[in-house]
CSV table of C-alpha atoms and ligand atoms in Angstrom, one decimal:
chain,number,residue,atom,x,y,z
A,25,MET,CA,0.9,-45.0,-12.6
A,26,THR,CA,3.9,-43.5,-10.8
A,27,THR,CA,3.4,-41.7,-7.6
A,28,ARG,CA,5.2,-38.4,-7.3
A,29,ILE,CA,6.5,-37.8,-3.9
A,30,LEU,CA,7.8,-34.3,-3.0
A,31,THR,CA,9.3,-32.8,0.1
A,32,GLY,CA,11.6,-30.0,1.1
A,33,ILE,CA,13.7,-29.0,4.1
A,34,THR,CA,14.1,-25.5,5.2
A,35,THR,CA,17.8,-24.7,5.2
A,36,THR,CA,18.3,-22.9,8.5
A,37,GLY,CA,20.2,-25.5,10.5
A,38,THR,CA,22.3,-28.6,10.7
A,39,PRO,CA,20.2,-31.8,10.5
A,40,HIS,CA,20.1,-33.8,13.7
A,41,LEU,CA,19.3,-37.4,14.4
A,42,GLY,CA,15.5,-36.6,14.7
A,43,ASN,CA,15.4,-35.0,11.3
A,44,PHE,CA,17.2,-38.0,9.8
A,45,ALA,CA,15.0,-40.6,11.4
A,46,GLY,CA,11.8,-38.7,11.0
A,47,ALA,CA,12.1,-37.2,7.5
A,48,ILE,CA,15.3,-37.8,5.5
A,49,GLY,CA,15.7,-41.5,6.1
A,50,PRO,CA,12.1,-42.4,5.3
A,51,ALA,CA,12.1,-40.2,2.2
A,52,ILE,CA,15.2,-41.9,0.9
A,53,ARG,CA,13.6,-45.3,1.4
A,54,ALA,CA,10.4,-44.2,-0.3
A,55,SER,CA,12.5,-43.0,-3.3
A,56,GLN,CA,13.8,-46.5,-3.7
A,57,GLN,CA,10.4,-48.1,-4.1
A,58,PRO,CA,9.2,-49.1,-7.5
A,59,GLY,CA,6.6,-46.8,-9.2
A,60,VAL,CA,7.8,-43.7,-7.3
A,61,ASP,CA,9.2,-40.5,-8.8
A,62,SER,CA,10.7,-38.4,-6.0
A,63,PHE,CA,11.3,-34.6,-5.9
A,64,TYR,CA,13.4,-33.6,-2.9
A,65,PHE,CA,14.7,-30.1,-2.5
A,66,LEU,CA,16.4,-27.6,-0.2
A,67,ALA,CA,13.8,-25.0,0.7
A,68,ASP,CA,16.3,-22.1,0.7
A,69,TYR,CA,13.8,-19.4,-0.2
A,70,HIS,CA,11.8,-20.5,2.8
A,71,ALA,CA,14.9,-20.2,4.9
A,72,LEU,CA,15.1,-16.5,4.1
A,73,ILE,CA,11.8,-16.0,5.9
A,74,LYS,CA,13.2,-17.1,9.2
A,75,CYS,CA,16.9,-16.2,9.0
A,76,ASP,CA,18.8,-13.1,7.9
A,77,ASP,CA,22.3,-14.6,8.5
A,78,PRO,CA,23.8,-15.4,5.0
A,79,GLN,CA,26.6,-17.5,6.5
A,80,ARG,CA,24.2,-19.7,8.3
A,81,ILE,CA,21.9,-20.1,5.2
A,82,GLN,CA,24.9,-21.1,3.1
A,83,ARG,CA,26.3,-23.5,5.6
A,84,SER,CA,22.9,-25.1,6.1
A,85,ARG,CA,22.3,-25.6,2.4
A,86,LEU,CA,25.6,-27.3,2.1
A,87,GLU,CA,25.1,-29.5,5.2
A,88,ILE,CA,21.5,-30.5,4.3
A,89,ALA,CA,22.5,-31.4,0.7
A,90,ALA,CA,25.4,-33.5,2.0
A,91,THR,CA,23.1,-35.2,4.5
A,92,TRP,CA,20.7,-36.4,1.9
A,93,LEU,CA,23.5,-37.8,-0.3
A,94,ALA,CA,25.4,-39.3,2.6
A,95,GLY,CA,22.2,-41.0,3.7
A,96,GLY,CA,22.0,-42.8,0.4
A,97,LEU,CA,19.9,-40.7,-1.8
A,98,ASP,CA,20.5,-41.5,-5.5
A,99,ALA,CA,20.6,-38.1,-7.2
A,100,ASP,CA,20.4,-39.8,-10.6
A,101,LYS,CA,17.2,-41.6,-9.8
A,102,VAL,CA,15.4,-38.8,-8.0
A,103,THR,CA,15.2,-35.1,-8.8
A,104,PHE,CA,17.3,-33.4,-6.1
A,105,TYR,CA,17.6,-29.6,-6.3
A,106,ARG,CA,17.6,-26.2,-4.5
A,107,GLN,CA,14.4,-24.3,-4.6
A,108,SER,CA,16.3,-21.1,-5.4
A,109,ASP,CA,17.7,-22.7,-8.6
A,110,ILE,CA,14.2,-22.9,-10.1
A,111,PRO,CA,13.0,-19.4,-11.1
A,112,GLU,CA,9.7,-20.9,-12.1
A,113,ILE,CA,8.8,-21.4,-8.5
A,114,PRO,CA,8.7,-17.7,-7.5
A,115,GLU,CA,6.9,-17.0,-10.7
A,116,LEU,CA,4.3,-19.6,-10.0
A,117,THR,CA,4.1,-18.2,-6.4
A,118,TRP,CA,2.9,-14.9,-7.9
A,119,LEU,CA,0.2,-16.6,-10.0
A,120,LEU,CA,-1.0,-18.4,-6.9
A,121,THR,CA,-0.8,-15.4,-4.7
A,122,CYS,CA,-3.3,-13.8,-7.1
A,123,VAL,CA,-5.8,-16.6,-6.5
A,124,ALA,CA,-5.1,-17.3,-2.8
A,125,ALA,CA,-7.7,-15.8,-0.4
A,126,LYS,CA,-6.1,-13.5,2.2
A,127,GLY,CA,-8.6,-14.9,4.7
A,128,LEU,CA,-7.1,-18.4,4.1
A,129,LEU,CA,-3.6,-17.1,4.9
A,130,ASN,CA,-4.9,-15.3,7.9
A,131,ARG,CA,-5.7,-18.7,9.4
A,132,ALA,CA,-2.2,-20.1,8.9
A,133,HIS,CA,-0.9,-21.4,12.2
A,134,ALA,CA,2.5,-19.8,12.0
A,135,TYR,CA,1.1,-16.4,11.2
A,136,LYS,CA,-1.7,-16.7,13.8
A,137,ALA,CA,0.8,-17.7,16.5
A,138,SER,CA,2.8,-14.5,15.8
A,139,VAL,CA,-0.3,-12.4,15.9
A,140,ASP,CA,-1.6,-14.0,19.1
A,141,LYS,CA,1.7,-13.4,20.8
A,142,ASN,CA,1.8,-9.8,19.7
A,143,VAL,CA,-1.7,-9.2,21.0
A,144,GLU,CA,-0.8,-10.8,24.3
A,145,ASN,CA,2.1,-8.5,24.6
A,146,GLY,CA,0.0,-5.5,23.8
A,147,GLU,CA,1.8,-4.9,20.5
A,148,ASP,CA,0.6,-4.2,17.1
A,149,PRO,CA,-0.9,-7.5,15.8
A,150,ASP,CA,1.5,-7.6,12.8
A,151,ALA,CA,4.6,-6.5,14.7
A,152,GLY,CA,7.6,-8.3,13.3
A,153,VAL,CA,5.6,-10.1,10.7
A,154,SER,CA,7.1,-9.9,7.2
A,155,MET,CA,5.2,-10.5,4.0
A,156,GLY,CA,7.4,-13.5,3.6
A,157,LEU,CA,6.1,-15.1,6.8
A,158,PHE,CA,2.5,-14.2,5.8
A,159,SER,CA,2.8,-15.7,2.3
A,160,TYR,CA,4.9,-18.7,3.4
A,161,PRO,CA,2.1,-21.1,2.5
A,162,VAL,CA,1.8,-19.8,-1.0
A,163,LEU,CA,5.5,-20.3,-1.7
A,164,MET,CA,5.1,-23.8,-0.3
A,165,ALA,CA,2.0,-24.4,-2.5
A,166,ALA,CA,4.1,-23.4,-5.5
A,167,ASP,CA,6.8,-25.9,-4.5
A,168,ILE,CA,4.2,-28.6,-4.4
A,169,LEU,CA,2.0,-27.7,-7.4
A,170,MET,CA,4.9,-26.9,-9.7
A,171,PHE,CA,5.6,-30.6,-9.9
A,172,ASN,CA,2.1,-32.0,-9.5
A,173,ALA,CA,3.1,-34.0,-6.4
A,174,HIS,CA,0.7,-36.7,-5.2
A,175,LYS,CA,2.2,-37.2,-1.8
A,176,VAL,CA,4.0,-34.8,0.4
A,177,PRO,CA,5.7,-36.3,3.5
A,178,VAL,CA,5.8,-33.6,6.2
A,179,GLY,CA,5.8,-33.2,10.0
A,180,ARG,CA,2.5,-32.6,11.7
A,181,ASP,CA,3.0,-28.8,11.8
A,182,GLN,CA,3.0,-28.7,8.0
A,183,ILE,CA,-0.2,-30.6,7.4
A,184,GLN,CA,-2.2,-27.3,7.2
A,185,HIS,CA,0.2,-25.9,4.6
A,186,VAL,CA,-0.4,-29.0,2.4
A,187,GLU,CA,-4.1,-28.5,2.8
A,188,MET,CA,-3.7,-24.9,1.7
A,189,ALA,CA,-1.8,-26.0,-1.4
A,190,ARG,CA,-4.8,-28.2,-2.2
A,191,ASP,CA,-7.1,-25.3,-1.7
A,192,ILE,CA,-5.1,-22.9,-3.8
A,193,GLY,CA,-4.5,-25.5,-6.5
A,194,GLN,CA,-8.2,-26.3,-6.7
A,195,ARG,CA,-9.1,-22.6,-7.0
A,196,PHE,CA,-6.7,-22.1,-9.8
A,197,ASN,CA,-8.1,-25.2,-11.6
A,198,HIS,CA,-11.6,-23.9,-11.1
A,199,LEU,CA,-10.8,-20.4,-12.4
A,200,PHE,CA,-8.6,-21.2,-15.3
A,201,GLY,CA,-9.1,-25.0,-15.9
A,202,LYS,CA,-12.1,-24.8,-18.3
A,203,GLY,CA,-12.5,-28.6,-17.9
A,204,GLN,CA,-8.8,-29.1,-17.7
A,205,GLU,CA,-7.1,-29.8,-14.4
A,206,TYR,CA,-3.8,-28.0,-14.3
A,207,PHE,CA,-2.8,-29.0,-10.8
A,208,THR,CA,-2.9,-32.4,-9.1
A,209,LEU,CA,-4.2,-31.9,-5.5
A,210,PRO,CA,-1.5,-33.1,-3.1
A,211,GLU,CA,-1.9,-35.1,0.1
A,212,ALA,CA,0.2,-34.8,3.2
A,213,VAL,CA,1.8,-38.0,4.4
A,214,ILE,CA,2.9,-38.4,8.1
A,215,GLU,CA,5.5,-40.9,9.0
A,216,GLU,CA,3.7,-42.0,12.2
A,217,SER,CA,6.2,-44.4,13.7
A,218,VAL,CA,9.2,-42.1,13.7
A,219,ALA,CA,7.7,-38.6,13.6
A,220,THR,CA,8.2,-38.1,17.3
A,221,LEU,CA,11.7,-39.3,18.0
A,222,PRO,CA,12.3,-38.1,21.6
A,223,GLY,CA,15.3,-35.9,22.4
A,224,LEU,CA,17.7,-36.0,25.4
A,225,ASP,CA,15.0,-34.8,27.8
A,226,GLY,CA,12.2,-37.0,26.4
A,227,ARG,CA,10.3,-34.2,24.6
A,228,LYS,CA,10.2,-34.3,20.8
A,229,MET,CA,13.8,-34.0,19.5
A,230,SER,CA,13.9,-30.4,18.2
A,231,LYS,CA,16.5,-27.7,17.9
A,232,SER,CA,14.1,-25.3,19.6
A,233,TYR,CA,14.2,-27.5,22.8
A,234,ASP,CA,18.0,-27.8,22.6
A,235,ASN,CA,17.7,-31.6,23.2
A,236,THR,CA,19.1,-33.0,20.0
A,237,ILE,CA,21.5,-35.8,19.2
A,238,PRO,CA,23.9,-34.8,16.5
A,239,LEU,CA,23.8,-36.8,13.3
A,240,PHE,CA,27.1,-36.7,11.4
A,241,SER,CA,29.5,-34.6,13.4
A,242,ASN,CA,31.8,-37.2,15.1
A,243,ALA,CA,31.7,-40.2,17.5
A,244,LYS,CA,32.8,-38.1,20.4
A,245,ASP,CA,29.9,-35.6,20.0
A,246,LEU,CA,27.5,-38.5,19.6
A,247,LYS,CA,28.8,-40.1,22.8
A,248,ASP,CA,28.6,-36.9,24.7
A,249,ALA,CA,25.0,-36.3,23.7
A,250,ILE,CA,24.0,-39.8,24.6
A,251,SER,CA,25.6,-39.4,28.0
A,252,ARG,CA,23.2,-36.5,28.6
A,253,ILE,CA,20.1,-38.5,28.0
A,254,VAL,CA,17.8,-38.0,31.0
A,255,THR,CA,16.9,-41.3,32.9
A,256,ASP,CA,15.3,-42.0,36.2
A,257,SER,CA,17.5,-42.7,39.2
A,258,ARG,CA,17.2,-46.4,39.4
A,259,ALA,CA,20.6,-48.0,40.3
A,260,PRO,CA,22.2,-50.8,38.4
A,261,GLY,CA,20.6,-54.1,39.3
A,262,GLU,CA,17.2,-52.5,39.8
A,263,ALA,CA,14.6,-53.4,37.2
A,264,LYS,CA,14.0,-50.5,34.7
A,265,ASP,CA,10.7,-49.6,32.9
A,266,PRO,CA,11.5,-49.7,29.2
A,267,ASP,CA,8.1,-48.3,28.2
A,268,ASN,CA,8.7,-45.2,30.2
A,269,ALA,CA,12.3,-44.7,29.2
A,270,HIS,CA,12.9,-42.5,26.1
A,271,LEU,CA,16.4,-44.0,26.0
A,272,PHE,CA,14.7,-47.3,25.1
A,273,THR,CA,12.4,-45.5,22.5
A,274,LEU,CA,15.5,-44.2,20.8
A,275,TYR,CA,17.2,-47.6,20.8
A,276,GLN,CA,14.0,-49.2,19.4
A,277,ALA,CA,13.8,-46.7,16.6
A,278,PHE,CA,17.2,-47.9,15.1
A,279,ALA,CA,17.4,-51.5,16.3
A,280,THR,CA,16.1,-54.7,14.7
A,281,GLN,CA,13.1,-56.2,16.5
A,282,ASN,CA,15.3,-58.9,18.0
A,283,ASP,CA,17.9,-56.5,19.3
A,284,ALA,CA,15.2,-54.3,20.8
A,285,GLN,CA,13.6,-57.2,22.5
A,286,ALA,CA,17.0,-58.3,24.0
A,287,PHE,CA,17.6,-54.7,25.2
A,288,ARG,CA,14.2,-54.5,26.8
A,289,ASP,CA,14.8,-57.8,28.6
A,290,ASP,CA,18.1,-56.6,29.9
A,291,LEU,CA,16.6,-53.4,31.2
A,292,LEU,CA,13.9,-55.4,33.0
A,293,GLN,CA,16.7,-57.5,34.4
A,294,GLY,CA,18.4,-54.4,35.9
A,295,LEU,CA,20.9,-53.3,33.2
A,296,GLY,CA,22.5,-50.1,34.5
A,297,TRP,CA,21.8,-46.8,32.7
A,298,GLY,CA,25.5,-46.2,32.1
A,299,GLU,CA,25.7,-49.6,30.3
A,300,ALA,CA,22.5,-48.9,28.5
A,301,LYS,CA,23.9,-45.7,27.1
A,302,GLN,CA,27.0,-47.5,26.0
A,303,ARG,CA,24.8,-49.9,24.0
A,304,LEU,CA,22.8,-47.2,22.5
A,305,PHE,CA,26.0,-45.4,21.4
A,306,GLN,CA,27.3,-48.6,19.8
A,307,LEU,CA,24.1,-49.1,18.0
A,308,LEU,CA,24.0,-45.6,16.6
A,309,ASP,CA,27.7,-45.3,15.9
A,310,GLY,CA,27.6,-48.6,14.0
A,311,GLN,CA,24.9,-47.2,11.8
A,312,LEU,CA,26.2,-43.7,11.4
A,313,ALA,CA,29.9,-44.4,10.9
A,314,ALA,CA,29.8,-45.1,7.2
A,315,PRO,CA,27.4,-42.3,6.2
A,316,ARG,CA,29.3,-39.9,8.5
A,317,GLU,CA,32.4,-40.7,6.5
A,318,ARG,CA,30.6,-40.0,3.2
A,319,TYR,CA,29.2,-36.8,4.7
A,320,GLN,CA,32.6,-35.5,5.6
A,321,GLN,CA,33.9,-36.3,2.1
A,322,LEU,CA,31.0,-34.5,0.5
A,323,LEU,CA,31.5,-31.4,2.6
A,324,ALA,CA,35.1,-31.3,1.6
A,325,ARG,CA,34.2,-31.0,-2.1
A,326,PRO,CA,31.5,-28.3,-2.3
A,327,ALA,CA,32.1,-27.8,-6.0
A,328,ASP,CA,31.0,-31.4,-6.6
A,329,LEU,CA,27.8,-30.8,-4.6
A,330,GLU,CA,27.2,-27.7,-6.7
A,331,ASP,CA,27.4,-29.8,-9.8
A,332,ILE,CA,25.0,-32.4,-8.5
A,333,LEU,CA,22.5,-29.8,-7.5
A,334,LEU,CA,22.7,-27.9,-10.8
A,335,ALA,CA,22.1,-31.1,-12.7
A,336,GLY,CA,19.1,-31.6,-10.4
A,337,ALA,CA,17.8,-28.1,-11.1
A,338,ALA,CA,18.2,-28.7,-14.9
A,339,LYS,CA,16.1,-31.9,-14.5
A,340,ALA,CA,13.5,-30.2,-12.4
A,341,ARG,CA,13.2,-27.3,-14.9
A,342,LYS,CA,12.6,-29.7,-17.7
A,343,VAL,CA,9.3,-30.2,-16.0
A,344,ALA,CA,8.8,-26.7,-14.6
A,345,THR,CA,9.6,-24.6,-17.7
A,346,PRO,CA,7.0,-26.0,-20.1
A,347,PHE,CA,4.4,-26.3,-17.3
A,348,LEU,CA,4.8,-22.7,-16.3
A,349,GLU,CA,4.4,-21.8,-20.0
A,350,GLN,CA,1.0,-23.5,-20.0
A,351,LEU,CA,0.0,-21.7,-16.8
A,352,ARG,CA,1.0,-18.3,-18.1
A,353,GLU,CA,-1.1,-19.1,-21.2
A,354,ALA,CA,-4.0,-20.1,-18.9
A,355,VAL,CA,-4.1,-16.8,-17.1
A,356,GLY,CA,-3.6,-14.7,-20.3
A,357,LEU,CA,0.1,-14.0,-20.3
A,358,ARG,CA,0.5,-15.0,-23.9
A,359,SER,CA,2.8,-14.0,-26.7
A,360,PHE,CA,1.3,-11.4,-29.1
A,361,ARG,CA,2.6,-13.5,-31.9
A,362,SER,CA,0.1,-16.1,-31.0
A,363,ILE,CA,-2.7,-13.6,-31.6
A,364,ALA,CA,-1.7,-13.0,-35.2
A,365,GLN,CA,-1.4,-16.7,-35.6
A,366,ALA,CA,-4.7,-17.6,-34.0
A,367,SER,CA,-6.7,-15.2,-36.1
A,368,ALA,CA,-4.9,-16.3,-39.3
A,369,GLU,CA,-5.7,-19.9,-38.3
A,370,SER,CA,-9.4,-19.1,-37.6
A,371,SER,CA,-9.9,-17.3,-40.9
A,372,LYS,CA,-8.1,-20.1,-42.7
A,373,LYS,CA,-10.4,-22.6,-41.0
A,374,THR,CA,-13.5,-20.6,-42.0
A,375,VAL,CA,-12.3,-20.3,-45.6
A,376,LYS,CA,-12.1,-24.0,-45.5
A,377,ALA,CA,-15.3,-24.3,-43.6
A,378,ALA,CA,-17.4,-22.4,-46.1
A,379,ARG,CA,-16.4,-22.6,-49.8
A,380,PHE,CA,-17.4,-21.3,-53.1
A,381,VAL,CA,-17.8,-24.0,-55.8
A,382,SER,CA,-18.3,-22.9,-59.4
A,383,PHE,CA,-19.9,-25.1,-62.0
A,384,ARG,CA,-21.4,-25.1,-65.5
A,385,ASP,CA,-25.1,-25.5,-65.7
A,386,ASP,CA,-26.9,-27.8,-68.3
A,387,ASP,CA,-27.5,-24.8,-70.5
A,388,GLY,CA,-23.9,-23.9,-70.6
A,389,SER,CA,-24.1,-20.9,-68.3
A,390,PHE,CA,-21.8,-20.4,-65.3
A,391,ARG,CA,-22.9,-20.6,-61.6
A,392,PHE,CA,-21.5,-21.0,-58.2
A,393,ARG,CA,-22.7,-22.4,-54.9
A,394,LEU,CA,-21.6,-21.4,-51.4
A,395,LEU,CA,-21.3,-24.6,-49.3
A,396,ALA,CA,-21.1,-24.7,-45.5
A,397,ALA,CA,-18.5,-26.9,-43.8
A,398,ASP,CA,-21.1,-29.7,-43.5
A,399,GLY,CA,-21.9,-29.5,-47.2
A,400,GLU,CA,-25.2,-27.6,-46.7
A,401,GLN,CA,-25.8,-25.3,-49.7
A,402,LEU,CA,-26.1,-21.8,-48.3
A,403,LEU,CA,-26.4,-20.0,-51.7
A,404,LEU,CA,-26.9,-20.8,-55.3
A,405,SER,CA,-25.9,-18.0,-57.7
A,406,ARG,CA,-27.9,-16.9,-60.7
A,407,SER,CA,-26.6,-17.8,-64.1
A,408,PHE,CA,-23.7,-15.9,-65.6
A,409,ALA,CA,-22.8,-15.8,-69.3
A,410,ASP,CA,-19.2,-16.6,-68.6
A,411,GLY,CA,-16.9,-18.0,-66.0
A,412,LYS,CA,-15.3,-14.6,-65.5
A,413,GLY,CA,-18.5,-13.0,-64.4
A,414,ALA,CA,-19.3,-15.7,-61.9
A,415,GLY,CA,-15.8,-15.6,-60.6
A,416,ALA,CA,-15.8,-11.8,-60.1
A,417,VAL,CA,-19.0,-12.0,-58.1
A,418,SER,CA,-17.9,-14.8,-55.8
A,419,LYS,CA,-14.7,-13.0,-55.2
A,420,GLN,CA,-16.5,-9.8,-54.3
A,421,LEU,CA,-18.6,-11.8,-51.9
A,422,GLN,CA,-15.5,-13.1,-50.2
A,423,GLN,CA,-14.0,-9.6,-49.9
A,424,GLY,CA,-17.0,-7.2,-49.7
A,425,GLY,CA,-18.6,-5.5,-46.7
A,426,ALA,CA,-21.7,-6.6,-44.8
A,427,PRO,CA,-23.8,-8.8,-47.1
A,428,ASP,CA,-27.0,-7.3,-48.4
A,429,ILE,CA,-29.4,-10.2,-47.6
A,430,ARG,CA,-33.1,-9.6,-48.4
A,431,VAL,CA,-35.9,-11.8,-47.2
A,432,GLU,CA,-38.2,-13.0,-49.9
A,433,GLY,CA,-41.1,-14.9,-48.3
A,434,LEU,CA,-39.7,-18.2,-47.0
A,435,SER,CA,-36.5,-17.7,-48.9
A,436,PHE,CA,-33.9,-15.0,-49.3
A,437,GLY,CA,-31.7,-13.4,-51.8
A,438,LEU,CA,-28.2,-11.9,-51.7
A,439,TRP,CA,-27.8,-8.6,-53.4
A,440,LEU,CA,-24.8,-6.8,-54.8
A,441,GLU,CA,-25.9,-3.2,-55.5
A,442,ASP,CA,-29.0,-3.6,-57.7
A,443,ASP,CA,-28.3,-7.1,-58.7
A,444,GLU,CA,-29.6,-10.2,-57.0
A,445,VAL,CA,-26.6,-12.5,-57.5
A,446,ALA,CA,-27.7,-15.5,-55.5
A,447,LYS,CA,-30.5,-17.1,-53.6
A,448,GLY,CA,-31.0,-19.2,-50.5
A,449,GLY,CA,-33.2,-22.3,-50.4
A,450,LEU,CA,-36.9,-22.4,-49.7
A,451,PHE,CA,-37.7,-23.0,-46.1
A,452,THR,CA,-40.8,-24.4,-44.4
A,453,ASP,CA,-41.0,-21.6,-41.9
A,454,ALA,CA,-39.6,-18.2,-41.1
A,455,ALA,CA,-37.5,-19.4,-38.1
A,456,ASP,CA,-35.7,-22.0,-40.3
A,457,ARG,CA,-35.2,-19.3,-43.0
A,458,ASP,CA,-33.7,-16.9,-40.4
A,459,ALA,CA,-31.5,-19.5,-39.0
A,460,ALA,CA,-30.2,-20.2,-42.5
A,461,ILE,CA,-29.6,-16.5,-43.0
A,462,GLU,CA,-27.6,-16.5,-39.7
A,463,ARG,CA,-25.5,-19.4,-41.0
A,464,LEU,CA,-24.9,-17.5,-44.2
A,465,ARG,CA,-23.8,-14.4,-42.4
A,466,LYS,CA,-21.4,-16.4,-40.2
A,467,ALA,CA,-20.0,-18.2,-43.3
A,468,LEU,CA,-19.3,-14.9,-45.0
A,469,GLU,CA,-18.0,-13.0,-42.0
A,470,PRO,CA,-14.4,-14.2,-41.5
A,471,VAL,CA,-13.9,-14.3,-45.3
A,472,GLN,CA,-14.6,-10.6,-45.3
A,473,ALA,CA,-12.6,-9.7,-42.2
B,28,LIG,N1,7.8,-25.7,5.2
B,28,LIG,C1,8.5,-26.9,5.3
B,28,LIG,C2,9.1,-27.1,6.7
B,28,LIG,O1,9.5,-26.1,7.3
B,28,LIG,C3,9.5,-27.1,4.2
B,28,LIG,C4,8.9,-27.0,2.9
B,28,LIG,C5,9.0,-26.0,2.0
B,28,LIG,C6,8.2,-28.0,2.3
B,28,LIG,N2,8.3,-26.3,0.9
B,28,LIG,C7,7.8,-27.5,1.0
B,28,LIG,C8,7.8,-29.3,2.7
B,28,LIG,C9,7.1,-28.3,0.1
B,28,LIG,C10,7.1,-30.1,1.8
B,28,LIG,C11,6.7,-29.6,0.5
B,28,LIG,O2,9.2,-28.2,7.1
């Protein structure tokens, strides 16, 4: 079985080294594993929730797309697309919005944080909260459920959203599944080892702390950032404490085990911080130089990036379009054409199910039987002098109104005006007889409709 891995990045900024080490790099490596089918996308609808600067949205989409590809993502192997190129996603968002409990969304961390802050400041609880922010987890659930992802690699702050996607998917399955599971329930995956790459000041590397190391800008920017890494004040020659130096943590995240061990030993031996920074720069620059070059080439040809992403969207929609069709069907948004077809089919089926069979009796007269689908004889007609008479009556039974069925002891007869044209069998008790009458009514019903 293939595992479907899906993740998205909100397009509001330029990826830094922490994003690459913590999310993009591991996702690219995961996509290269056998038995994996990856869906990676630019969450540009999500970006609109946080950012009303069109220039910035556009720039970020371009940069994040180029970062994935420069990092080695094979767009032919994976499905790589922009969220906003898949109209099925907002459509699914609405279907999910209609089953998502408001109470569930009230508990979303991002929304709650805004409310708490407002309350603290004595403002209206929902001040500055858009419906986009409130519904953020539903859009994210649509991203994930649309492609039936098994695994969703995310940062810790997103675990709750993946849980909500499970919750909402499960509710949809329950309401509309009728024994069929529409949605796979996803699981969040946390990249433990690299999720918390430290920034310049030792806190988690994050744009909001302004402590990031640039990824693909240029060697000088990289060097400048590294020179700003905060260290203790131990002088060259003094033993350093690698386990309490985030400079070492950064080095270790990108070095081989042997190189990291050598670096640790040198620090313990009194390697100066200036020298240590130089070595970290060499390590990072060595690894980033080639992808940086590719990145710059990609940015210089935005039309090529457009083509790659549109091809990715077409690939994604091959999955999304038919799946959404099923989901629309599930909730009752169906073509009227299918109603005509369905009833034609069901009456065809019943015609097939119960059939009139005419035959000639031993005495040369003409009769017919009405047989149920399973072959049970529901009626046997009286004798007719000719085939035409028998045919006319059976035809009338197929087209006429409500059948006139009269109980006769433990049997029954079928009447047309004043004529008993057919009889049922003889039953051992009234309940059996009535059940047979019921089957007869059913058998005649759709034929008459
Ligand atoms: N909300 C995620 C973030 O900000 C981005 C995202 C949007 C996402 N849709 C997703 C991640 C679906 C995983 C799966 O990090």
